[in-house]
Short mmCIF file of C-alpha atoms in Angstrom, two decimals:
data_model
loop_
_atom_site.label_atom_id
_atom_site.label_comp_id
_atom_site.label_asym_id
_atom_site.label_seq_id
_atom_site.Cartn_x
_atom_site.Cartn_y
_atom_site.Cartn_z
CA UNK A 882 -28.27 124.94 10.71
CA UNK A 883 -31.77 123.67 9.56
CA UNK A 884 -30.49 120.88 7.44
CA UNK A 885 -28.46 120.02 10.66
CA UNK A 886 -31.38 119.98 13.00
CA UNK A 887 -33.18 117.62 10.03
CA UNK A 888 -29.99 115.34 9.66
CA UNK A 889 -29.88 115.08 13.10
CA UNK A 890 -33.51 113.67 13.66
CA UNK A 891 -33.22 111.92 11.23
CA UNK A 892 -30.30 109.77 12.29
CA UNK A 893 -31.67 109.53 15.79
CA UNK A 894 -34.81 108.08 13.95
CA UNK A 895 -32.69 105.30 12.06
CA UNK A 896 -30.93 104.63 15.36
CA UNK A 897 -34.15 104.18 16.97
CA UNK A 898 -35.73 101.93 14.23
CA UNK A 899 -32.84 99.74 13.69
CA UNK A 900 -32.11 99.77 17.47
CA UNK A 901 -31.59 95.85 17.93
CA UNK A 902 -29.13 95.95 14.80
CA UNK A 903 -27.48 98.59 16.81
CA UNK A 904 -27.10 97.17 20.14
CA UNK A 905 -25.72 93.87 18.36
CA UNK A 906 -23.19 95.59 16.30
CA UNK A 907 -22.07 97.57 19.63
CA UNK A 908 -22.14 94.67 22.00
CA UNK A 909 -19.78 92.28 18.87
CA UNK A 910 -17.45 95.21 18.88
CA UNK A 911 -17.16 96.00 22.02
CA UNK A 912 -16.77 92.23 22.86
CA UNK A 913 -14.20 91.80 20.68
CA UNK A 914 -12.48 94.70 22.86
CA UNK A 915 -12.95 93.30 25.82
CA UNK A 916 -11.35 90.02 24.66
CA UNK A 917 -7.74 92.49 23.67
CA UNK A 918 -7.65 91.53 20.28
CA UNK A 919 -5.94 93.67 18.05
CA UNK A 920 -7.88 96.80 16.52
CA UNK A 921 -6.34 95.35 13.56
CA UNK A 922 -7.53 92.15 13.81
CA UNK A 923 -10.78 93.42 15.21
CA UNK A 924 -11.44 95.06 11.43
CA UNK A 925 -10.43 91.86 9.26
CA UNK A 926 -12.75 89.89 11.53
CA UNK A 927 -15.60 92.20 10.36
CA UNK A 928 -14.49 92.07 6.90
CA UNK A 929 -14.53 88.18 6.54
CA UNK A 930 -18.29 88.47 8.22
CA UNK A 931 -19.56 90.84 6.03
CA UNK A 932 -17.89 88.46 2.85
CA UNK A 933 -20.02 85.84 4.78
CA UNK A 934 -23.32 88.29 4.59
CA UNK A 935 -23.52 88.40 8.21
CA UNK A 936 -26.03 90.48 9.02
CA UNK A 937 -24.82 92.64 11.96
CA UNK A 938 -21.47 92.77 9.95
CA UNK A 939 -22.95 93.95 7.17
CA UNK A 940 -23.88 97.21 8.84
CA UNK A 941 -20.49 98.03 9.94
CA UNK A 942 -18.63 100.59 8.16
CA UNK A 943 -14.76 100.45 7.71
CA UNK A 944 -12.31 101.43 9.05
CA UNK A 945 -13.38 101.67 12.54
CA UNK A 946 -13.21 104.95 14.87
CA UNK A 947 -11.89 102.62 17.47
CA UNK A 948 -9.53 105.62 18.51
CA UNK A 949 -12.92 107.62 19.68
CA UNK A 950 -14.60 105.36 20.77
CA UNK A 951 -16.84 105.22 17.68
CA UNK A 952 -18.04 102.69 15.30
CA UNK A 953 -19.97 104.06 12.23
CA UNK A 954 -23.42 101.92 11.22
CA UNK A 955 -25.24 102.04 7.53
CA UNK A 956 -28.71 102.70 8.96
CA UNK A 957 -31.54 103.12 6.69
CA UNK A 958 -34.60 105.65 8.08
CA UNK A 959 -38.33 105.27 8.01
CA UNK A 960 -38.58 106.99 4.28
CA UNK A 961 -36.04 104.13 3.09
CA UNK A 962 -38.39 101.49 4.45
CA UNK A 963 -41.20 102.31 2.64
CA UNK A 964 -39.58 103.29 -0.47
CA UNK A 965 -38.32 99.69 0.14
CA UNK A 966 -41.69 98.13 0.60
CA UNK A 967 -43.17 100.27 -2.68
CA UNK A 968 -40.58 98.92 -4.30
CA UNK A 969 -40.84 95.45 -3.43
CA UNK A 970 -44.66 96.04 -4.69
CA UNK A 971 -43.55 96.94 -8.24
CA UNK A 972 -41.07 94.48 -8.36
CA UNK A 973 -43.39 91.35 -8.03
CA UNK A 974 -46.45 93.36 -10.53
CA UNK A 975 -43.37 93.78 -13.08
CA UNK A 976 -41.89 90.20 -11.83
CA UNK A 977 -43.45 88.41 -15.27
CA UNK A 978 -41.12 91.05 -17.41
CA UNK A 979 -37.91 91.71 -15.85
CA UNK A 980 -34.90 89.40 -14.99
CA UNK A 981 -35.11 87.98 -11.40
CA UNK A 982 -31.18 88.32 -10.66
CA UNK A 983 -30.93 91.83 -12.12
CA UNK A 984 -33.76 92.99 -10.19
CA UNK A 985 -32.12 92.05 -6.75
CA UNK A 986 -28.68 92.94 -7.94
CA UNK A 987 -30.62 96.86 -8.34
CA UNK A 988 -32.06 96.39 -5.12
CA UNK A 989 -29.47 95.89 -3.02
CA UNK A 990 -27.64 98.79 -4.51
CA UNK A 991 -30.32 101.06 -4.18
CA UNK A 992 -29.95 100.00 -0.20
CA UNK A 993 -26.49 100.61 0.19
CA UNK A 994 -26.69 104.07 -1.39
CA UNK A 995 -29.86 105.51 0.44
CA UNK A 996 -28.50 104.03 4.08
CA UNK A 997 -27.09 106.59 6.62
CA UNK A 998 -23.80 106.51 8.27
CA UNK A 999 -24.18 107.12 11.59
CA UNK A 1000 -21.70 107.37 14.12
CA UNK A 1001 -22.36 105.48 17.59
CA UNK A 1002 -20.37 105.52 20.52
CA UNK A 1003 -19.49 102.25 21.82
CA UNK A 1004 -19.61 103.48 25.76
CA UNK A 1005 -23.53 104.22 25.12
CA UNK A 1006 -26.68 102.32 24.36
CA UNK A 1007 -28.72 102.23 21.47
CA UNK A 1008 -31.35 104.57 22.87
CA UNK A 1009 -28.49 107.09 24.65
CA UNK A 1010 -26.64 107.57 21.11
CA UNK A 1011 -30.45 108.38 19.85
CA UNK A 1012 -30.85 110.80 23.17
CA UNK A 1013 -27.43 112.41 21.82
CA UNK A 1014 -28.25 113.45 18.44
CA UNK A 1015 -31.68 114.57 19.64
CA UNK A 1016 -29.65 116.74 22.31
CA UNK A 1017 -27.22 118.10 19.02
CA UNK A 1018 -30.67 118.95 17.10
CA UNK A 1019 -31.76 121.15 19.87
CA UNK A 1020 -28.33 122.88 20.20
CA UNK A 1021 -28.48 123.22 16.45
CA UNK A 1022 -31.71 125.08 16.97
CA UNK A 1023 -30.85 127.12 19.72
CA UNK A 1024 -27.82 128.39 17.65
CA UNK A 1025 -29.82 128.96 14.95
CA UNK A 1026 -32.37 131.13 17.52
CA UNK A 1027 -29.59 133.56 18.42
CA UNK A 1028 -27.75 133.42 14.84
CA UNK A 1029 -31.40 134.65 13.45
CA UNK A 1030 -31.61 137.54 16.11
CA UNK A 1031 -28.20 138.33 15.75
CA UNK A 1032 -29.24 138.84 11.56
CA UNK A 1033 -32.01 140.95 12.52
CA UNK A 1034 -30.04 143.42 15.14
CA UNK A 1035 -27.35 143.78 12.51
CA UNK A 1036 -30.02 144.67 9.55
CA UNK A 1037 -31.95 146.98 12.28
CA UNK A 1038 -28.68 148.87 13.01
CA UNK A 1039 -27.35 148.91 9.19
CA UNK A 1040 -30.74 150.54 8.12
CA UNK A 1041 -30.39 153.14 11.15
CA UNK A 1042 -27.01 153.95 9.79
CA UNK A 1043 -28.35 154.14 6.53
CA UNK A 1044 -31.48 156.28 7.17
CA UNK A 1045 -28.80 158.84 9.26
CA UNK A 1046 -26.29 159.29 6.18
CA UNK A 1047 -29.56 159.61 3.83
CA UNK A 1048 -30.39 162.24 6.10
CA UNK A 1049 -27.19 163.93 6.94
CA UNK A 1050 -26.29 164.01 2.91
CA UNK A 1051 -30.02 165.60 2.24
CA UNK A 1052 -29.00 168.24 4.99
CA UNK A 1053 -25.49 169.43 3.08
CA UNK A 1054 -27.42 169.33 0.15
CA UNK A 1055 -29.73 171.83 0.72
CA UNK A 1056 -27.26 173.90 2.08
CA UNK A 1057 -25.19 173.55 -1.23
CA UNK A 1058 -28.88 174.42 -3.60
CA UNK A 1059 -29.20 177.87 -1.14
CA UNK A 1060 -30.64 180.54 -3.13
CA UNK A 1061 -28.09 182.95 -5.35
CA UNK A 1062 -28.39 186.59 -4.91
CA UNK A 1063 -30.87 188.46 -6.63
CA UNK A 1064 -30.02 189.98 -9.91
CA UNK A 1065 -29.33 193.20 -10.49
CA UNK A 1066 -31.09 195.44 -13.14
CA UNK A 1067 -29.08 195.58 -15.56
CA UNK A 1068 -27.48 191.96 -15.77
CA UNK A 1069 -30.22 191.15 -17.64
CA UNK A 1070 -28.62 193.22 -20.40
CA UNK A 1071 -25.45 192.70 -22.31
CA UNK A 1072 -22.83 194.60 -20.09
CA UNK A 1073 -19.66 194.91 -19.34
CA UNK A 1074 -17.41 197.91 -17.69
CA UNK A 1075 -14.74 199.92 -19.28
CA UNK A 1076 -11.46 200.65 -18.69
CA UNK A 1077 -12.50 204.26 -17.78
CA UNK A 1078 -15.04 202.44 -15.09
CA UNK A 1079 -18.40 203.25 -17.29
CA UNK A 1080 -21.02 200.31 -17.36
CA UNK A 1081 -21.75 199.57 -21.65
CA UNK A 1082 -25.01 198.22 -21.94
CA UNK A 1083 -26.30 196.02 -25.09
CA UNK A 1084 -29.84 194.72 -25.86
CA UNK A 1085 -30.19 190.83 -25.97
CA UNK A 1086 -32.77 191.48 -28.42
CA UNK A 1087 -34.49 194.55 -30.07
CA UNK A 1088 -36.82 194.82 -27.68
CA UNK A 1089 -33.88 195.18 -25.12
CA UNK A 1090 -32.47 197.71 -27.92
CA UNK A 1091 -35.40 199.97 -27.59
CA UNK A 1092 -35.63 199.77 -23.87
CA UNK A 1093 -32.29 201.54 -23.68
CA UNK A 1094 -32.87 204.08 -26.32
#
C-alpha cells in the first residue's frame, strides 16, 4: 500500500510536469475520434508519427485502451529530469573521449526505460487525470490506516489468547505437581509383607541394619 501511495504521486507528478505533452496527446486522440476513424486506423496513424519522431506521438504507448476510454503516455518524473540534465553535464566534460553517436544512441535508451506509463483518460484534462491519482493515493492511505489498526487489534487479541492458555496450562499444572502423601516410617526401609500378612523389614545400609536390631 505504501509503494502505491508513492507510485501514485509520483505519476500525478509526471502528469503535472509534462502536462502540455499530455493535453496534446489527448486532444490528437480524441480528435481523431471525433473524426470516426477506425480504432484501427487510429493506432497505425500513431505508429507512422512516431517512425516520423513526432513528438506527441512519441509518447503514446501501443496498443491503445480505446475500449476504456484510456490512452497510456511514457511520462518521465522530476528525478528523470535531473538525472537527465546530470547526465547531459558528463556527457559534454567526457565529449573529447567518447563517440558522439554512441553517446546519444545510450541516451535515448536510458529515456525510454526510466519513463512511466501512465494511464489517462481521454474524457478528462490534464490536471483532472493528476486530481485522480492524487484522489487513489489518499484511498491507498486510508486503506492502509484501517489495514494497520486492523494488524494491531488482531496481535492485541492473539496475545490475550495467548497470555489466557499460558495461564490456564500453569493452573493444571500445579494441580498435577500437588504434594504426595507423607511417608510412612518404615518405607524408608526395605519392606515388603508376607503371605502370612507380617511387614519384613531390611536395612538400606548398616546403619539401617543396626537401627532395627
Amino acid at each position: 500500500l505504501q509503494q502505491t501511495q508513492e507510485l501514485n504521486v509520483t505519476k500525478a507528478q509526471a502528469i503535472e510536469a509534462n502536462l502540455d505533452r499530455v493535453e496534446e496527446a489527448t486532444a490528437a486522440v480524441n480528435g481523431l475520434i471525433a473524426q470516426g476513424m477506425d480504432w484501427v486506423e487510429i493506432e497505425r496513424l500513431i505508429e507512422m508519427e512516431q517512425s516520423r519522431n513526432n513528438a506527441v506521438a512519441e509518447i503514446i504507448r501501443l496498443p491503445l485502451k480505446l475500449e476504456e476510454n484510456t490512452v497510456t503516455l511514457l511520462l518521465s518524473d522530476y528525478s528523470y529530469e535531473e538525472e537527465e540534465e546530470m547526465g547531459d553535464v558528463t556527457e559534454s566534460d567526457n565529449s573529447d573521449s567518447e563517440d558522439e553517436d554512441k553517446r546519444k544512441s545510450t541516451k535515448g535508451n536510458q529515456k525510454e526505460d526510466k519513463r512511466l506509463t501512465v494511464d489517462i483518460d481521454l474524457s478528462l484534462s490534464g490536471w483532472s487525470n493528476a486530481r485522480q491519482y492524487y484522489d487513489q493515493k489518499r484511498v491507498a492511505a486510508n486503506k492502509q490506516e484501517k489495514t494497520e489498526q486492523a494488524s494491531t487489534k488482531a496481535l492485541k487479541s492473539t496475545e490475550q489468547r495467548i497470555q489466557a492458555d499460558l495461564k490456564k496450562g500453569l493452573n493444571q499444572e500445579k494441580a498435577v505437581l500437588r504434594p504426595v502423601r507423607k511417608q510412612l516410617w518404615f518405607e524408608k526401609f526395605i519392606y515388603f509383607i508376607s503371605s502370612d500378612g507380617y511387614l519384613v523389614l531390611g536395612g538400606k545400609d548398616a546403619q539401617q541394619n543396626e537401627l532395627l536390631y
